[in-house]
Amino acid sequence: QSQLVESGGGVVQPGGSLRLSCAASGFTLNSYAIGWFRQAPGKGREGVLCINRVGGSTTYADSVKGRFTISRANPLNTVYLQMNSLKPEDTAVYNCAAANFCSMSATTVYDGANYRGKGTLVTVAS
C-alpha cells in the first residue's frame, strides 16, 4: 500500500527546534514534489514549504522564512522539515503531500496531490 507517514512532532519550548520527517512507502518520493502543510487549532490549512523533484523550493508561509527549511534524503525515501526558533503560533498538525510540482498556490499542490499523510502534531509551549 502506497502511503506517506509523518513523524517527529511533539512538545517543544519557544525557541526550540524540531525536525519532522515525511516518509514514503510503496513509491519513490523523489518522483514527486513534496509540500509541507499545517493546520492550527480552529484555523484553515496553510502551506508551509514545498520542494521540487530536482532542487529548488517554494515558501508559502512568510512567517517561517529564515526559520524552517525543507530537504530530501533520497536514500531514505524521506523529506525533512527542519523547524528552528519555534514560536507558539507554529503549533499545528503538520502533514506532507506528494504532488507533480510546487505550484505558486499551496492549495493547488494540496488539492492535486497524489498522496497525503495524516499528520503529526507540533505543540510549542512553555
Coordinates of N, CA, C and O in Angstrom, one line a residue:
Q1 N 0.8 -1.2 0.0 CA 0.0 0.0 0.0 C 0.9 1.2 0.0 O 1.8 1.4 0.8
S2 N 0.6 2.2 -0.9 CA 1.4 3.4 -1.0 C 0.9 4.4 0.0 O -0.3 4.7 0.0
Q3 N 1.8 5.0 0.8 CA 1.4 6.0 1.7 C 2.5 6.9 2.2 O 3.7 6.5 2.0
L4 N 2.1 8.0 2.8 CA 3.1 8.9 3.4 C 2.8 8.9 4.9 O 1.7 8.9 5.3
V5 N 3.9 8.9 5.7 CA 3.8 8.9 7.1 C 4.7 10.0 7.7 O 5.9 9.9 7.4
E6 N 4.1 10.9 8.5 CA 4.9 11.9 9.1 C 5.3 11.5 10.5 O 4.5 10.7 11.2
S7 N 6.4 12.0 11.0 CA 6.8 11.7 12.3 C 7.7 12.9 12.8 O 8.1 13.7 12.0
G8 N 8.0 12.9 14.1 CA 8.9 13.9 14.6 C 8.2 15.0 15.4 O 8.9 15.8 16.0
G9 N 6.9 15.0 15.4 CA 6.2 16.0 16.2 C 6.3 15.8 17.7 O 6.8 14.8 18.1
G10 N 5.9 16.8 18.4 CA 6.0 16.7 19.9 C 5.8 18.1 20.5 O 5.4 19.0 19.9
V11 N 6.1 18.1 21.8 CA 6.0 19.4 22.5 C 7.4 20.0 22.7 O 8.4 19.3 23.0
V12 N 7.5 21.2 22.4 CA 8.8 21.9 22.4 C 8.6 23.3 23.0 O 7.5 23.9 22.8
Q13 N 9.6 23.8 23.7 CA 9.5 25.2 24.2 C 9.8 26.2 23.1 O 10.4 25.9 22.1
P14 N 9.2 27.4 23.3 CA 9.5 28.5 22.3 C 11.0 28.7 22.2 O 11.8 28.7 23.2
G15 N 11.5 28.9 20.9 CA 12.9 29.0 20.6 C 13.5 27.7 20.3 O 14.7 27.7 19.9
G16 N 12.8 26.6 20.6 CA 13.4 25.3 20.3 C 13.3 24.8 18.9 O 12.8 25.6 18.0
S17 N 13.8 23.6 18.6 CA 13.8 23.1 17.2 C 13.2 21.7 17.2 O 13.2 20.9 18.2
L18 N 12.6 21.4 16.0 CA 12.2 20.0 15.8 C 12.5 19.7 14.3 O 12.5 20.6 13.5
R19 N 12.6 18.4 14.0 CA 12.8 18.0 12.6 C 11.6 17.0 12.3 O 11.6 15.9 13.0
L20 N 10.8 17.3 11.4 CA 9.7 16.4 11.0 C 10.2 15.6 9.8 O 10.9 16.1 8.9
S21 N 9.7 14.4 9.8 CA 10.0 13.5 8.6 C 8.7 13.1 7.9 O 7.7 12.9 8.5
C22 N 8.9 13.1 6.6 CA 7.8 12.6 5.7 C 8.4 11.4 5.0 O 9.2 11.6 4.1
A23 N 7.9 10.2 5.4 CA 8.5 9.0 4.8 C 7.5 8.3 3.9 O 6.3 8.3 4.2
A24 N 7.9 7.9 2.7 CA 7.0 7.2 1.8 C 7.3 5.7 1.8 O 8.4 5.2 1.9
S25 N 6.2 5.0 1.6 CA 6.3 3.6 1.3 C 5.4 3.2 0.1 O 4.4 3.8 -0.1
G26 N 6.0 2.3 -0.7 CA 5.2 1.9 -1.9 C 5.4 2.7 -3.1 O 4.9 2.4 -4.2
F27 N 6.2 3.8 -3.0 CA 6.5 4.6 -4.1 C 7.8 5.4 -3.8 O 8.2 5.5 -2.7
T28 N 8.4 6.0 -4.9 CA 9.6 6.7 -4.7 C 9.4 8.2 -4.5 O 8.8 8.8 -5.4
L29 N 9.8 8.7 -3.4 CA 9.5 10.1 -3.0 C 10.1 11.1 -4.0 O 9.5 12.1 -4.3
N30 N 11.3 10.8 -4.5 CA 11.9 11.8 -5.4 C 11.3 11.9 -6.8 O 11.8 12.6 -7.6
S31 N 10.2 11.1 -7.0 CA 9.5 11.2 -8.3 C 8.4 12.3 -8.1 O 7.7 12.6 -9.1
Y32 N 8.3 12.9 -7.0 CA 7.3 13.9 -6.7 C 7.9 15.2 -6.0 O 8.9 15.1 -5.4
A33 N 7.2 16.3 -6.2 CA 7.4 17.4 -5.4 C 6.7 17.2 -4.1 O 5.6 16.5 -4.0
I34 N 7.3 17.6 -3.0 CA 6.7 17.3 -1.7 C 6.5 18.6 -1.0 O 7.3 19.5 -0.8
G35 N 5.2 18.8 -0.5 CA 4.9 20.0 0.2 C 4.6 19.7 1.7 O 4.1 18.6 2.0
W36 N 4.9 20.6 2.5 CA 4.5 20.5 3.9 C 3.4 21.5 4.2 O 3.5 22.7 3.7
F37 N 2.4 21.1 5.0 CA 1.3 22.0 5.3 C 1.0 21.9 6.8 O 1.5 21.0 7.4
R38 N 0.3 22.8 7.3 CA -0.1 22.8 8.7 C -1.5 23.4 8.9 O -2.0 24.2 8.1
Q39 N -2.1 22.9 10.0 CA -3.4 23.4 10.4 C -3.4 23.6 11.8 O -3.3 22.6 12.6
A40 N -3.5 24.8 12.3 CA -3.6 25.2 13.7 C -5.0 25.0 14.2 O -6.0 25.0 13.4
P41 N -5.1 24.8 15.5 CA -6.5 24.6 16.1 C -7.4 25.7 15.7 O -7.1 26.9 15.9
G42 N -8.6 25.4 15.1 CA -9.6 26.4 14.8 C -9.3 27.2 13.5 O -10.0 28.2 13.2
K43 N -8.2 26.8 12.8 CA -7.8 27.6 11.6 C -7.8 26.7 10.4 O -7.8 25.5 10.5
G44 N -7.7 27.3 9.2 CA -7.7 26.6 8.0 C -6.3 26.1 7.7 O -5.3 26.4 8.4
R45 N -6.1 25.2 6.7 CA -4.9 24.7 6.3 C -4.0 25.8 5.7 O -4.5 26.6 4.9
E46 N -2.7 25.7 6.0 CA -1.8 26.7 5.4 C -0.6 25.9 4.8 O 0.0 25.0 5.4
G47 N -0.2 26.4 3.6 CA 1.0 25.8 3.1 C 2.3 26.3 3.8 O 2.3 27.5 4.2
V48 N 3.3 25.5 3.9 CA 4.5 25.9 4.6 C 5.7 26.0 3.6 O 6.1 27.1 3.3
L49 N 6.1 24.9 3.1 CA 7.2 24.8 2.2 C 6.9 23.7 1.2 O 6.2 22.8 1.5
C50 N 7.6 23.8 0.0 CA 7.5 22.8 -1.0 C 8.8 22.6 -1.6 O 9.5 23.6 -1.9
I51 N 9.2 21.4 -1.9 CA 10.5 21.1 -2.5 C 10.2 20.4 -3.9 O 9.4 19.4 -3.9
N52 N 10.8 20.9 -4.9 CA 10.6 20.3 -6.2 C 11.4 19.0 -6.4 O 12.2 18.6 -5.5
R53 N 11.1 18.3 -7.5 CA 11.7 17.0 -7.7 C 13.2 17.1 -7.7 O 13.9 16.3 -7.1
V54 N 13.7 18.1 -8.4 CA 15.2 18.2 -8.6 C 15.5 19.7 -8.2 O 15.5 20.6 -9.0
G55 N 15.8 19.8 -6.9 CA 16.3 21.1 -6.4 C 15.2 22.2 -6.4 O 14.1 22.0 -6.9
G56 N 15.4 23.2 -5.7 CA 14.5 24.3 -5.6 C 13.4 24.1 -4.7 O 12.9 23.0 -4.5
S57 N 13.0 25.1 -4.0 CA 11.8 25.0 -3.1 C 11.0 26.3 -3.2 O 11.5 27.4 -3.6
T58 N 9.8 26.2 -2.7 CA 8.9 27.3 -2.6 C 8.4 27.5 -1.2 O 8.1 26.5 -0.5
T59 N 8.5 28.7 -0.7 CA 8.0 29.0 0.7 C 6.6 29.7 0.5 O 6.4 30.7 -0.1
Y60 N 5.7 29.0 1.2 CA 4.3 29.5 1.2 C 4.0 30.5 2.4 O 3.2 31.4 2.2
A61 N 4.5 30.2 3.5 CA 4.2 30.9 4.7 C 5.4 31.9 5.0 O 6.5 31.5 5.4
D62 N 5.1 33.2 4.9 CA 6.2 34.2 5.2 C 6.7 34.1 6.6 O 7.8 34.4 6.9
S63 N 5.8 33.6 7.5 CA 6.2 33.6 8.9 C 7.3 32.6 9.2 O 7.9 32.6 10.3
V64 N 7.6 31.6 8.2 CA 8.6 30.6 8.5 C 9.9 30.9 7.8 O 10.9 30.2 8.0
K65 N 10.0 32.0 7.1 CA 11.2 32.3 6.3 C 12.4 32.6 7.3 O 12.2 33.3 8.3
G66 N 13.5 32.0 7.0 CA 14.6 32.1 7.9 C 14.6 31.2 9.1 O 15.6 31.1 9.8
R67 N 13.5 30.4 9.3 CA 13.4 29.5 10.4 C 13.2 28.1 10.0 O 13.7 27.2 10.7
F68 N 12.5 27.8 9.0 CA 12.2 26.5 8.5 C 12.9 26.2 7.2 O 13.0 27.1 6.3
T69 N 13.4 25.0 7.0 CA 14.0 24.5 5.8 C 13.4 23.2 5.4 O 13.1 22.4 6.3
I70 N 13.4 22.9 4.1 CA 12.9 21.6 3.6 C 14.1 20.9 2.9 O 14.8 21.6 2.2
S71 N 14.2 19.6 3.0 CA 15.3 18.9 2.3 C 14.9 17.5 2.1 O 14.0 16.9 2.7
R72 N 15.6 16.9 1.2 CA 15.4 15.5 0.8 C 16.5 14.6 1.3 O 17.7 15.0 1.4
A73 N 16.1 13.4 1.7 CA 17.1 12.3 2.0 C 16.7 11.1 1.1 O 16.0 10.2 1.5
N74 N 17.1 11.2 -0.2 CA 16.6 10.2 -1.1 C 16.9 8.8 -0.8 O 16.0 7.9 -1.0
P75 N 18.1 8.4 -0.2 CA 18.3 7.0 0.1 C 17.3 6.5 1.2 O 17.1 5.3 1.3
L76 N 16.8 7.4 1.9 CA 15.8 7.0 3.0 C 14.4 7.2 2.5 O 13.5 6.9 3.3
N77 N 14.2 7.7 1.3 CA 12.9 7.9 0.8 C 12.1 8.8 1.7 O 10.9 8.6 2.0
T78 N 12.7 9.9 2.1 CA 12.2 10.8 3.2 C 12.5 12.2 2.8 O 13.5 12.6 2.2
V79 N 11.5 13.1 3.2 CA 11.7 14.5 3.1 C 11.6 15.1 4.5 O 10.7 14.7 5.3
Y80 N 12.5 16.0 4.9 CA 12.5 16.6 6.2 C 12.0 18.0 6.2 O 12.1 18.8 5.2
L81 N 11.4 18.4 7.3 CA 11.1 19.8 7.6 C 11.8 20.2 8.9 O 11.5 19.7 9.9
Q82 N 12.9 20.9 8.7 CA 13.7 21.4 9.9 C 13.1 22.7 10.4 O 13.0 23.7 9.6
M83 N 12.7 22.7 11.6 CA 12.0 23.9 12.2 C 12.8 24.4 13.4 O 13.0 23.7 14.4
N84 N 13.3 25.6 13.2 CA 14.1 26.3 14.3 C 13.4 27.5 14.8 O 12.5 28.0 14.1
S85 N 13.8 28.0 15.9 CA 13.3 29.2 16.5 C 11.8 29.1 16.6 O 11.1 30.1 16.2
L86 N 11.3 28.0 17.1 CA 9.8 27.8 17.1 C 9.1 28.8 18.0 O 9.6 29.2 19.0
K87 N 7.9 29.1 17.5 CA 7.0 30.1 18.2 C 5.7 29.4 18.6 O 5.3 28.5 17.9
P88 N 5.0 29.9 19.6 CA 3.7 29.3 19.9 C 2.8 29.3 18.7 O 2.0 28.3 18.6
E89 N 2.9 30.2 17.9 CA 2.0 30.3 16.7 C 2.3 29.2 15.6 O 1.6 29.1 14.6
D90 N 3.4 28.5 15.8 CA 3.7 27.4 15.0 C 3.0 26.1 15.4 O 3.1 25.1 14.7
T91 N 2.3 26.2 16.5 CA 1.5 25.0 17.0 C 0.5 24.6 15.9 O -0.3 25.4 15.5
A92 N 0.5 23.3 15.5 CA -0.4 22.9 14.4 C -0.2 21.4 14.2 O 0.8 20.8 14.7
V93 N -1.1 20.8 13.5 CA -0.8 19.5 12.9 C -0.2 19.7 11.5 O -0.7 20.5 10.7
Y94 N 1.0 19.1 11.3 CA 1.8 19.2 10.1 C 1.6 18.0 9.3 O 1.8 16.9 9.8
N95 N 1.3 18.1 8.0 CA 1.3 16.9 7.2 C 2.0 17.2 5.8 O 2.2 18.4 5.5
C96 N 2.4 16.2 5.1 CA 3.0 16.3 3.9 C 2.2 15.8 2.8 O 1.3 15.0 3.0
A97 N 2.5 16.2 1.6 CA 1.7 15.7 0.4 C 2.7 15.6 -0.8 O 3.6 16.4 -0.9
A98 N 2.4 14.6 -1.6 CA 3.3 14.4 -2.8 C 2.5 14.8 -4.1 O 1.4 14.3 -4.3
A99 N 3.0 15.8 -4.8 CA 2.4 16.3 -6.0 C 3.3 16.3 -7.2 O 4.5 16.0 -7.1
N100 N 2.8 16.8 -8.3 CA 3.6 16.8 -9.5 C 4.6 17.9 -9.5 O 5.7 17.7 -10.0
F101 N 4.3 19.0 -9.0 CA 5.2 20.1 -8.9 C 4.8 21.1 -7.8 O 3.6 21.0 -7.4
C102 N 5.7 22.0 -7.5 CA 5.4 23.0 -6.4 C 4.8 24.2 -7.1 O 5.5 25.1 -7.6
S103 N 3.4 24.2 -7.2 CA 2.7 25.4 -7.7 C 2.9 26.6 -6.9 O 3.3 26.5 -5.7
M104 N 2.7 27.8 -7.4 CA 2.7 29.0 -6.6 C 1.6 29.0 -5.6 O 1.7 29.7 -4.6
S105 N 0.6 28.2 -5.8 CA -0.5 28.1 -4.9 C -0.4 26.8 -4.1 O -0.4 25.7 -4.6
A106 N -0.4 27.0 -2.8 CA -0.3 25.8 -1.9 C -1.6 25.0 -2.0 O -1.5 23.8 -1.9
T107 N -2.7 25.7 -2.2 CA -4.0 25.0 -2.3 C -3.9 24.0 -3.5 O -4.4 22.9 -3.5
T108 N -3.4 24.5 -4.6 CA -3.2 23.7 -5.8 C -2.4 22.4 -5.6 O -2.7 21.3 -6.0
V109 N -1.3 22.6 -4.8 CA -0.4 21.5 -4.5 C -1.2 20.5 -3.7 O -1.2 19.3 -4.0
Y110 N -1.8 21.0 -2.6 CA -2.5 20.0 -1.7 C -3.7 19.3 -2.4 O -3.9 18.1 -2.3
D111 N -4.5 20.1 -3.0 CA -5.7 19.5 -3.6 C -5.4 18.6 -4.8 O -6.1 17.6 -5.0
G112 N -4.3 18.8 -5.5 CA -3.9 18.0 -6.6 C -2.9 16.9 -6.2 O -2.4 16.2 -7.1
A113 N -2.6 16.7 -4.9 CA -1.6 15.8 -4.5 C -2.0 14.3 -4.8 O -3.2 14.0 -4.7
N114 N -1.0 13.5 -5.2 CA -1.3 12.1 -5.4 C -1.4 11.4 -4.1 O -2.1 10.3 -4.0
Y115 N -0.6 11.8 -3.1 CA -0.6 11.2 -1.8 C -0.6 12.3 -0.7 O 0.0 13.3 -0.9
R116 N -1.2 12.0 0.4 CA -1.2 12.9 1.6 C -1.1 12.1 2.9 O -1.7 11.1 3.0
G117 N -0.2 12.6 3.8 CA -0.1 11.9 5.1 C -1.2 12.4 6.0 O -1.9 13.4 5.8
K118 N -1.3 11.7 7.2 CA -2.3 12.1 8.2 C -1.8 13.2 9.1 O -2.7 13.8 9.8
G119 N -0.5 13.4 9.2 CA 0.0 14.5 10.0 C 0.6 14.1 11.4 O 0.4 13.0 11.9
T120 N 1.3 15.0 11.9 CA 2.0 14.9 13.2 C 1.8 16.2 13.9 O 1.9 17.3 13.3
L121 N 1.5 16.1 15.2 CA 1.2 17.3 16.0 C 2.4 18.0 16.6 O 3.3 17.3 17.2
V122 N 2.6 19.3 16.4 CA 3.6 20.0 16.9 C 3.0 21.1 17.9 O 2.1 21.8 17.5
T123 N 3.5 21.0 19.1 CA 3.0 22.0 20.1 C 4.2 22.8 20.7 O 5.1 22.2 21.2
V124 N 4.1 24.1 20.5 CA 5.1 25.0 21.0 C 4.6 25.7 22.2 O 3.7 26.5 22.1
A125 N 5.1 25.4 23.4 CA 4.5 25.9 24.6 C 5.6 25.8 25.7 O 6.4 24.9 25.7
S126 N 5.5 26.8 26.6 CA 6.4 26.8 27.8 C 5.7 26.1 29.0 O 6.3 25.9 30.0

